[in-house]
Amino acid sequence: MKNITTLVLTLFFTTVIFSQQKNDWENPNVNQINRLPSTATFYNFENESQALAGEREVSKYYKSLNGDWKFSWVANPADASKTFQEVSFDASSWDVIDVPSNWEMKGYGTPIYTNSTYPFFNDYPFINHHDNPVGHYIKSFEVDASWRDKDVILHFGGVSSAYYVWVNGKFVGYSEDTRLSAEFDITKHLVNGKNKVAVKVFRWSDGSYLEAQDHWRMSGIEREVYLKAIPKVRLNDFTVRTDFDTNYENALLQVRPKLIANIKNKYVAKIGEFGNTNLKTTVDNWELITELRDAEGNKVGESTTTKFKKIFGEFYPQRDNVYFGLIETEVKAPKQWSSDNPYLYTLLFEVKDDKGNSIQHTSTKVGFREVKIDERGRFLVNGNPVKMIGVNRHDHDHINGKTVSRVDMEEDVKLMKQFNFNAVRTSHYPNDPYFYDLCDKYGIYVMDEANLETHGVRGLLSNVPEWSNAYLERAVRMVERDKNHPSIVIWSLGNESGTGPNHAAMASWIKEFDSTRYIHYEGAQGIPSHPDYKKNFFQHGKGNPSDSPWVDMISRMYPQPAELQALIDDTAEFKHIPVLMCEYAHAMGNSVGNMKTYWDVIYKNDRALGGYIWDWIDQGILRKDENGKEYYAYGGSYGDTPNDGSFCINGIIASDRTPKPEIYECKKVNQPVVITAVNTLKGEFEILNRHHAIDLSKYDLYWNITENGKVIQQGNVLSLNTKPYKTSKLRIDFKKPKLKTASEYYINIQGKLKENELWENKGYVVFEEQFKMDYKVAQPSTLKSNRNLIVSETKSLINVSNTYVSLEVNKTTGYISKYKINGANILKTPLKLNFWRAETENDEAYRKSMKLESELDWMKAGDRLKIKNTTVKSDEKGKAVIRVEGVIENPKADVNLTYTVLGSGEVKVDYNTIIDNGAPNAPRIGMTFDISKNFGKLKYLGKGPQANYSDRQYGSHIGLYSGKPENINYKYVYPEEYGNHTGTSWFSLLDIRNKGIVVKGDQPINFSVISYGIDNLQEAKFLNELKERDVYTVNIDLSQQGVGGDNTWSHRAQAHEAYLNKPGTYNYSFYLVPFNSKVKPERIKF
């Protein structure tokens, strides 16, 4: 008992000490002063028609304060102004800053990127007073005369990280929580004419200890600011739910309103009952009217009229709780909301006084949607099982930092839809309310995440009672603000903050408040009472076999595909609980291998809910160096310390929202329709509809047959109507092609939008498949030349030539050093062995983790080939054969090269290497040379059009593609290997006269044509460090290891076993052919 008393007293006095601290911004018990409770986001309008349209800009009760503000920045609180809020203060000499914005992006202070480390001295809840910049903002405004009988609310969408507000010199309030809106009632401080709002923003606060997310740390008023005028007696908030019957046919529309009566500037709260006396207000006979409209504006069902006295006088029982549906309307056969068909209704609200005068008009969007988890652990939307094909999304703009425009938000959502994503996690904080409007509108399932991450101290604060209010407040305010969005199906308690009773309190409140959604928190791993519990078992992707009962799904980060399957199998006792990857496929640099492997696991397991790729957008900041050359900055670019370098450059779209090669793989893996071949040559296929709410009638199906990449037949299938989750037979009628020697035939099938959608136009390709048609075709005859060759040999060189072709092999290196056609040398550098690629960030990570620096020995191995023997033979039929035997001592590899030259100019290269078992894996098996940029017209028959690798080629199809290498290759922010194409039959490089070279494989090859040298790519850290040259580097490879990327900090960054070049024997052959050769590439053989 004595120990318990001591503990209670300790907690009490600790709380008192915290509360008595001088600075609000260093006190976890002071998170706001005078801030209004969080409510749903809605706007008031003059009439019903405006409310139905919902465009806030047309309402005279809305006034944006975005734009120019006067601004002053100081480096620490001691230098902050104490008088700037006064009406008489002269700010004419101050700078002007755009609001919303981050002040670091406007030249004040330093942006800092860290992953998990706090960017300030860790002494929670205190902040270093010598390193806490302060921004002062001033804005003048006037309010419309019609606002004088209303309450005026000042709205801040998001301010980093803590701030005080004054109006006309009077203190209004204080708020923390960077990513949630805050509102203040400023009615009593307003004057006629010009008014002044002043805001003092602190870069760091005690709240910053809860905001240790993996992104840029920037400051200021970074989301919108506006005023709104609202009636003094009003509908102040409301919660809307839809409740389907068991057959998902009819539904109840349920509304729980919150009213405010501000009578003589005194707020009347909910009255309720006291004893047996029914308390009354002067507005008891006012009315709240609701009416539902469909997307065309037509009335749906019956409108409701509810007296205020029913709402104010609601009786709360002693036990249980009140029934949610305070206002209910039955809706017959409503159109259901889903990601497949995001149909939205509009719910109109009108408040009338007791004389029948209209006082208030507002509205909200409604989606009839119900989510459940069934006994098989499937996540159901309106009764249909759904997979979360998701991404983690940070707010980011490559110029404006954390301030993202509405245009860019919409572009994000459109891109998600275009690339077959249906889900987003708002990592790791609530987004601007408009983003959820867009998800409602376009159909994206949202995991809404609280602004909570204590990565810098792990789970410590989650177990400290003094921080419980801050934790709970962030959950409550998020849920209260976002509760009416049908797109939100999961609430998340934050990210990487350990676990503890503070999280349990968050979850408990949410579960009681909102029983219609589910709760996620990846950190809630392990119940000590479970018999299989392991102490201190914190491995990514694994964790203990049970999670806290207050979360509704088993969530893990970065399991490998086999581990995901094992996690599902090992938690079979929780078969009713879904398994989710809240983060996976770390898309840092040239990455996202194994996507299909992951989703093969997900699609075959009911409980596998899906996953959210890390992450959506590169967080690069566009800058120019001293020479005016543009590049993207990342951690450390601004001299910021601490920093985590390029760890913020891991999106599947670029910082400017350009799709990267990786996203095309994602699109294919998760396309909503899958076609499989039954008998390709007979045109027999099966088509599977993976949509969960619509049939396939929205698509037109087109097909074509290609011969060596050229379309020779095409057609379409007139109608598709396969139901969700069903498979239908598909018949394509085509004529057997007239087969040509050495030709390859493919049938390509594409599903295109039949009509325009919100997110893309008619004709857009949503899904596609390609099947090889294995016809037996004649093989080409062996090429012969009618031009003789002259062979000459010196101590150092072998030369084979005639008047048309000249080829020279250096006997010291064993490489072709010259290859001339009509006197023009094609090679700017010798054709030499290449075992290396410029390291990707995954390469760097796994080599460091696994201590595989020995792989670096392959970097210059091609330069260390020691020649043991060279021979040359020729015949009188215009053919010469040069053989080279050599060895590389470190890493140990035997090499045999054979060059066969024809008098007509064609050259065959036969490559054989035996890599010793003791040698490390080779990143690449191939050869390389440089060629003049005059040969800048690239054409190839291979997999494309985007770059692809052995473990990231599912989304690339065999085709005939062309363009300039500079235009078709995506260059990564952190320079590294790029531009590879697998499955290539041949490629050509031509000049403006269509003269040049064709490279043709004896088997499918990898190739790339890149603008920068491999050494430059290896050494450079930023794009502006890449050196322009007058040559391209051409890589001709048998194999290149996969890109990997299950994560980018451990052995899991490495490509999977199947995609590594292990010690062993490697053979391949390719041809160098003058483009003016009369022989078609596919017929080249000798």
PDB file of C-alpha atoms in Angstrom, residues 618-710:
ATOM      1  CA  ASP A 618      10.322  10.942 -53.736  1.00  0.00           C
ATOM      2  CA  GLN A 619      10.912  13.704 -51.221  1.00  0.00           C
ATOM      3  CA  GLY A 620      13.499  15.571 -53.260  1.00  0.00           C
ATOM      4  CA  ILE A 621      13.719  19.371 -53.231  1.00  0.00           C
ATOM      5  CA  LEU A 622      14.542  21.038 -56.547  1.00  0.00           C
ATOM      6  CA  ARG A 623      17.680  23.200 -56.333  1.00  0.00           C
ATOM      7  CA  LYS A 624      20.266  24.747 -58.613  1.00  0.00           C
ATOM      8  CA  ASP A 625      24.000  24.617 -58.067  1.00  0.00           C
ATOM      9  CA  GLU A 626      26.396  27.528 -58.560  1.00  0.00           C
ATOM     10  CA  ASN A 627      26.430  26.826 -62.297  1.00  0.00           C
ATOM     11  CA  GLY A 628      22.656  26.915 -62.600  1.00  0.00           C
ATOM     12  CA  LYS A 629      22.379  23.150 -63.007  1.00  0.00           C
ATOM     13  CA  GLU A 630      19.278  21.617 -61.443  1.00  0.00           C
ATOM     14  CA  TYR A 631      19.307  18.663 -59.074  1.00  0.00           C
ATOM     15  CA  TYR A 632      17.170  17.243 -56.301  1.00  0.00           C
ATOM     16  CA  ALA A 633      18.333  17.839 -52.759  1.00  0.00           C
ATOM     17  CA  TYR A 634      17.983  15.330 -49.944  1.00  0.00           C
ATOM     18  CA  GLY A 635      19.200  15.033 -46.369  1.00  0.00           C
ATOM     19  CA  GLY A 636      22.470  16.925 -45.826  1.00  0.00           C
ATOM     20  CA  SER A 637      22.129  19.048 -48.965  1.00  0.00           C
ATOM     21  CA  TYR A 638      21.456  22.131 -46.871  1.00  0.00           C
ATOM     22  CA  GLY A 639      24.163  21.405 -44.341  1.00  0.00           C
ATOM     23  CA  ASP A 640      21.427  20.030 -42.106  1.00  0.00           C
ATOM     24  CA  THR A 641      22.507  17.857 -39.204  1.00  0.00           C
ATOM     25  CA  PRO A 642      21.623  15.294 -38.202  1.00  0.00           C
ATOM     26  CA  ASN A 643      20.451  13.889 -41.515  1.00  0.00           C
ATOM     27  CA  ASP A 644      19.731  10.578 -43.176  1.00  0.00           C
ATOM     28  CA  GLY A 645      20.920  11.384 -46.660  1.00  0.00           C
ATOM     29  CA  SER A 646      18.909  10.039 -49.574  1.00  0.00           C
ATOM     30  CA  PHE A 647      16.678   7.861 -47.395  1.00  0.00           C
ATOM     31  CA  CYS A 648      13.822  10.214 -48.284  1.00  0.00           C
ATOM     32  CA  ILE A 649      14.140   9.414 -51.997  1.00  0.00           C
ATOM     33  CA  ASN A 650      12.053   6.272 -52.079  1.00  0.00           C
ATOM     34  CA  GLY A 651       8.896   6.957 -54.041  1.00  0.00           C
ATOM     35  CA  ILE A 652       7.359   5.156 -56.985  1.00  0.00           C
ATOM     36  CA  ILE A 653       6.724   8.565 -58.492  1.00  0.00           C
ATOM     37  CA  ALA A 654       9.373  11.266 -58.756  1.00  0.00           C
ATOM     38  CA  SER A 655       9.414  14.438 -56.693  1.00  0.00           C
ATOM     39  CA  ASP A 656       7.715  16.297 -59.563  1.00  0.00           C
ATOM     40  CA  ARG A 657       5.109  13.506 -59.793  1.00  0.00           C
ATOM     41  CA  THR A 658       6.556  11.867 -62.898  1.00  0.00           C
ATOM     42  CA  PRO A 659       5.824   8.108 -62.807  1.00  0.00           C
ATOM     43  CA  LYS A 660       9.005   6.071 -62.277  1.00  0.00           C
ATOM     44  CA  PRO A 661       9.658   2.664 -63.882  1.00  0.00           C
ATOM     45  CA  GLU A 662       8.717   0.896 -60.649  1.00  0.00           C
ATOM     46  CA  ILE A 663       5.101   2.040 -60.725  1.00  0.00           C
ATOM     47  CA  TYR A 664       4.471   0.256 -64.026  1.00  0.00           C
ATOM     48  CA  GLU A 665       5.356  -3.029 -62.382  1.00  0.00           C
ATOM     49  CA  CYS A 666       2.855  -2.243 -59.642  1.00  0.00           C
ATOM     50  CA  LYS A 667       0.171  -1.432 -62.191  1.00  0.00           C
ATOM     51  CA  LYS A 668       0.571  -4.787 -63.931  1.00  0.00           C
ATOM     52  CA  VAL A 669       0.827  -6.914 -60.793  1.00  0.00           C
ATOM     53  CA  ASN A 670      -2.373  -5.456 -59.385  1.00  0.00           C
ATOM     54  CA  GLN A 671      -4.435  -4.958 -62.501  1.00  0.00           C
ATOM     55  CA  PRO A 672      -8.103  -5.677 -61.786  1.00  0.00           C
ATOM     56  CA  VAL A 673      -8.457  -8.202 -64.596  1.00  0.00           C
ATOM     57  CA  VAL A 674      -6.268 -11.229 -65.205  1.00  0.00           C
ATOM     58  CA  ILE A 675      -6.208 -13.163 -68.468  1.00  0.00           C
ATOM     59  CA  THR A 676      -4.654 -16.634 -68.650  1.00  0.00           C
ATOM     60  CA  ALA A 677      -4.011 -18.762 -71.683  1.00  0.00           C
ATOM     61  CA  VAL A 678      -5.814 -22.056 -72.153  1.00  0.00           C
ATOM     62  CA  ASN A 679      -4.637 -22.643 -75.721  1.00  0.00           C
ATOM     63  CA  THR A 680      -2.958 -19.604 -77.198  1.00  0.00           C
ATOM     64  CA  LEU A 681      -2.742 -20.921 -80.758  1.00  0.00           C
ATOM     65  CA  LYS A 682      -6.480 -21.613 -80.755  1.00  0.00           C
ATOM     66  CA  GLY A 683      -7.335 -18.266 -79.217  1.00  0.00           C
ATOM     67  CA  GLU A 684      -8.699 -19.813 -76.019  1.00  0.00           C
ATOM     68  CA  PHE A 685      -8.271 -17.871 -72.796  1.00  0.00           C
ATOM     69  CA  GLU A 686      -9.867 -17.310 -69.404  1.00  0.00           C
ATOM     70  CA  ILE A 687     -10.573 -13.910 -67.918  1.00  0.00           C
ATOM     71  CA  LEU A 688     -10.765 -13.307 -64.147  1.00  0.00           C
ATOM     72  CA  ASN A 689     -12.484 -10.231 -62.741  1.00  0.00           C
ATOM     73  CA  ARG A 690     -10.676  -9.097 -59.569  1.00  0.00           C
ATOM     74  CA  HIS A 691     -12.972  -6.103 -59.109  1.00  0.00           C
ATOM     75  CA  HIS A 692     -15.078  -6.564 -56.004  1.00  0.00           C
ATOM     76  CA  ALA A 693     -18.075  -4.418 -56.917  1.00  0.00           C
ATOM     77  CA  ILE A 694     -18.460  -4.156 -60.704  1.00  0.00           C
ATOM     78  CA  ASP A 695     -18.527  -6.403 -63.733  1.00  0.00           C
ATOM     79  CA  LEU A 696     -16.299  -5.868 -66.766  1.00  0.00           C
ATOM     80  CA  SER A 697     -18.788  -3.997 -68.925  1.00  0.00           C
ATOM     81  CA  LYS A 698     -16.859  -0.727 -68.473  1.00  0.00           C
ATOM     82  CA  TYR A 699     -14.011  -2.086 -70.613  1.00  0.00           C
ATOM     83  CA  ASP A 700     -13.459  -2.617 -74.307  1.00  0.00           C
ATOM     84  CA  LEU A 701     -11.136  -5.512 -75.056  1.00  0.00           C
ATOM     85  CA  TYR A 702      -8.664  -5.085 -77.903  1.00  0.00           C
ATOM     86  CA  TRP A 703      -6.112  -7.544 -79.226  1.00  0.00           C
ATOM     87  CA  ASN A 704      -3.338  -7.655 -81.762  1.00  0.00           C
ATOM     88  CA  ILE A 705      -0.774 -10.116 -83.041  1.00  0.00           C
ATOM     89  CA  THR A 706       2.771  -8.976 -83.636  1.00  0.00           C
ATOM     90  CA  GLU A 707       5.471 -10.423 -85.811  1.00  0.00           C
ATOM     91  CA  ASN A 708       8.871  -9.333 -84.536  1.00  0.00           C
ATOM     92  CA  GLY A 709       7.171  -6.420 -82.846  1.00  0.00           C
ATOM     93  CA  LYS A 710       5.093  -5.264 -85.819  1.00  0.00           C
TER      94      LYS A 710
END
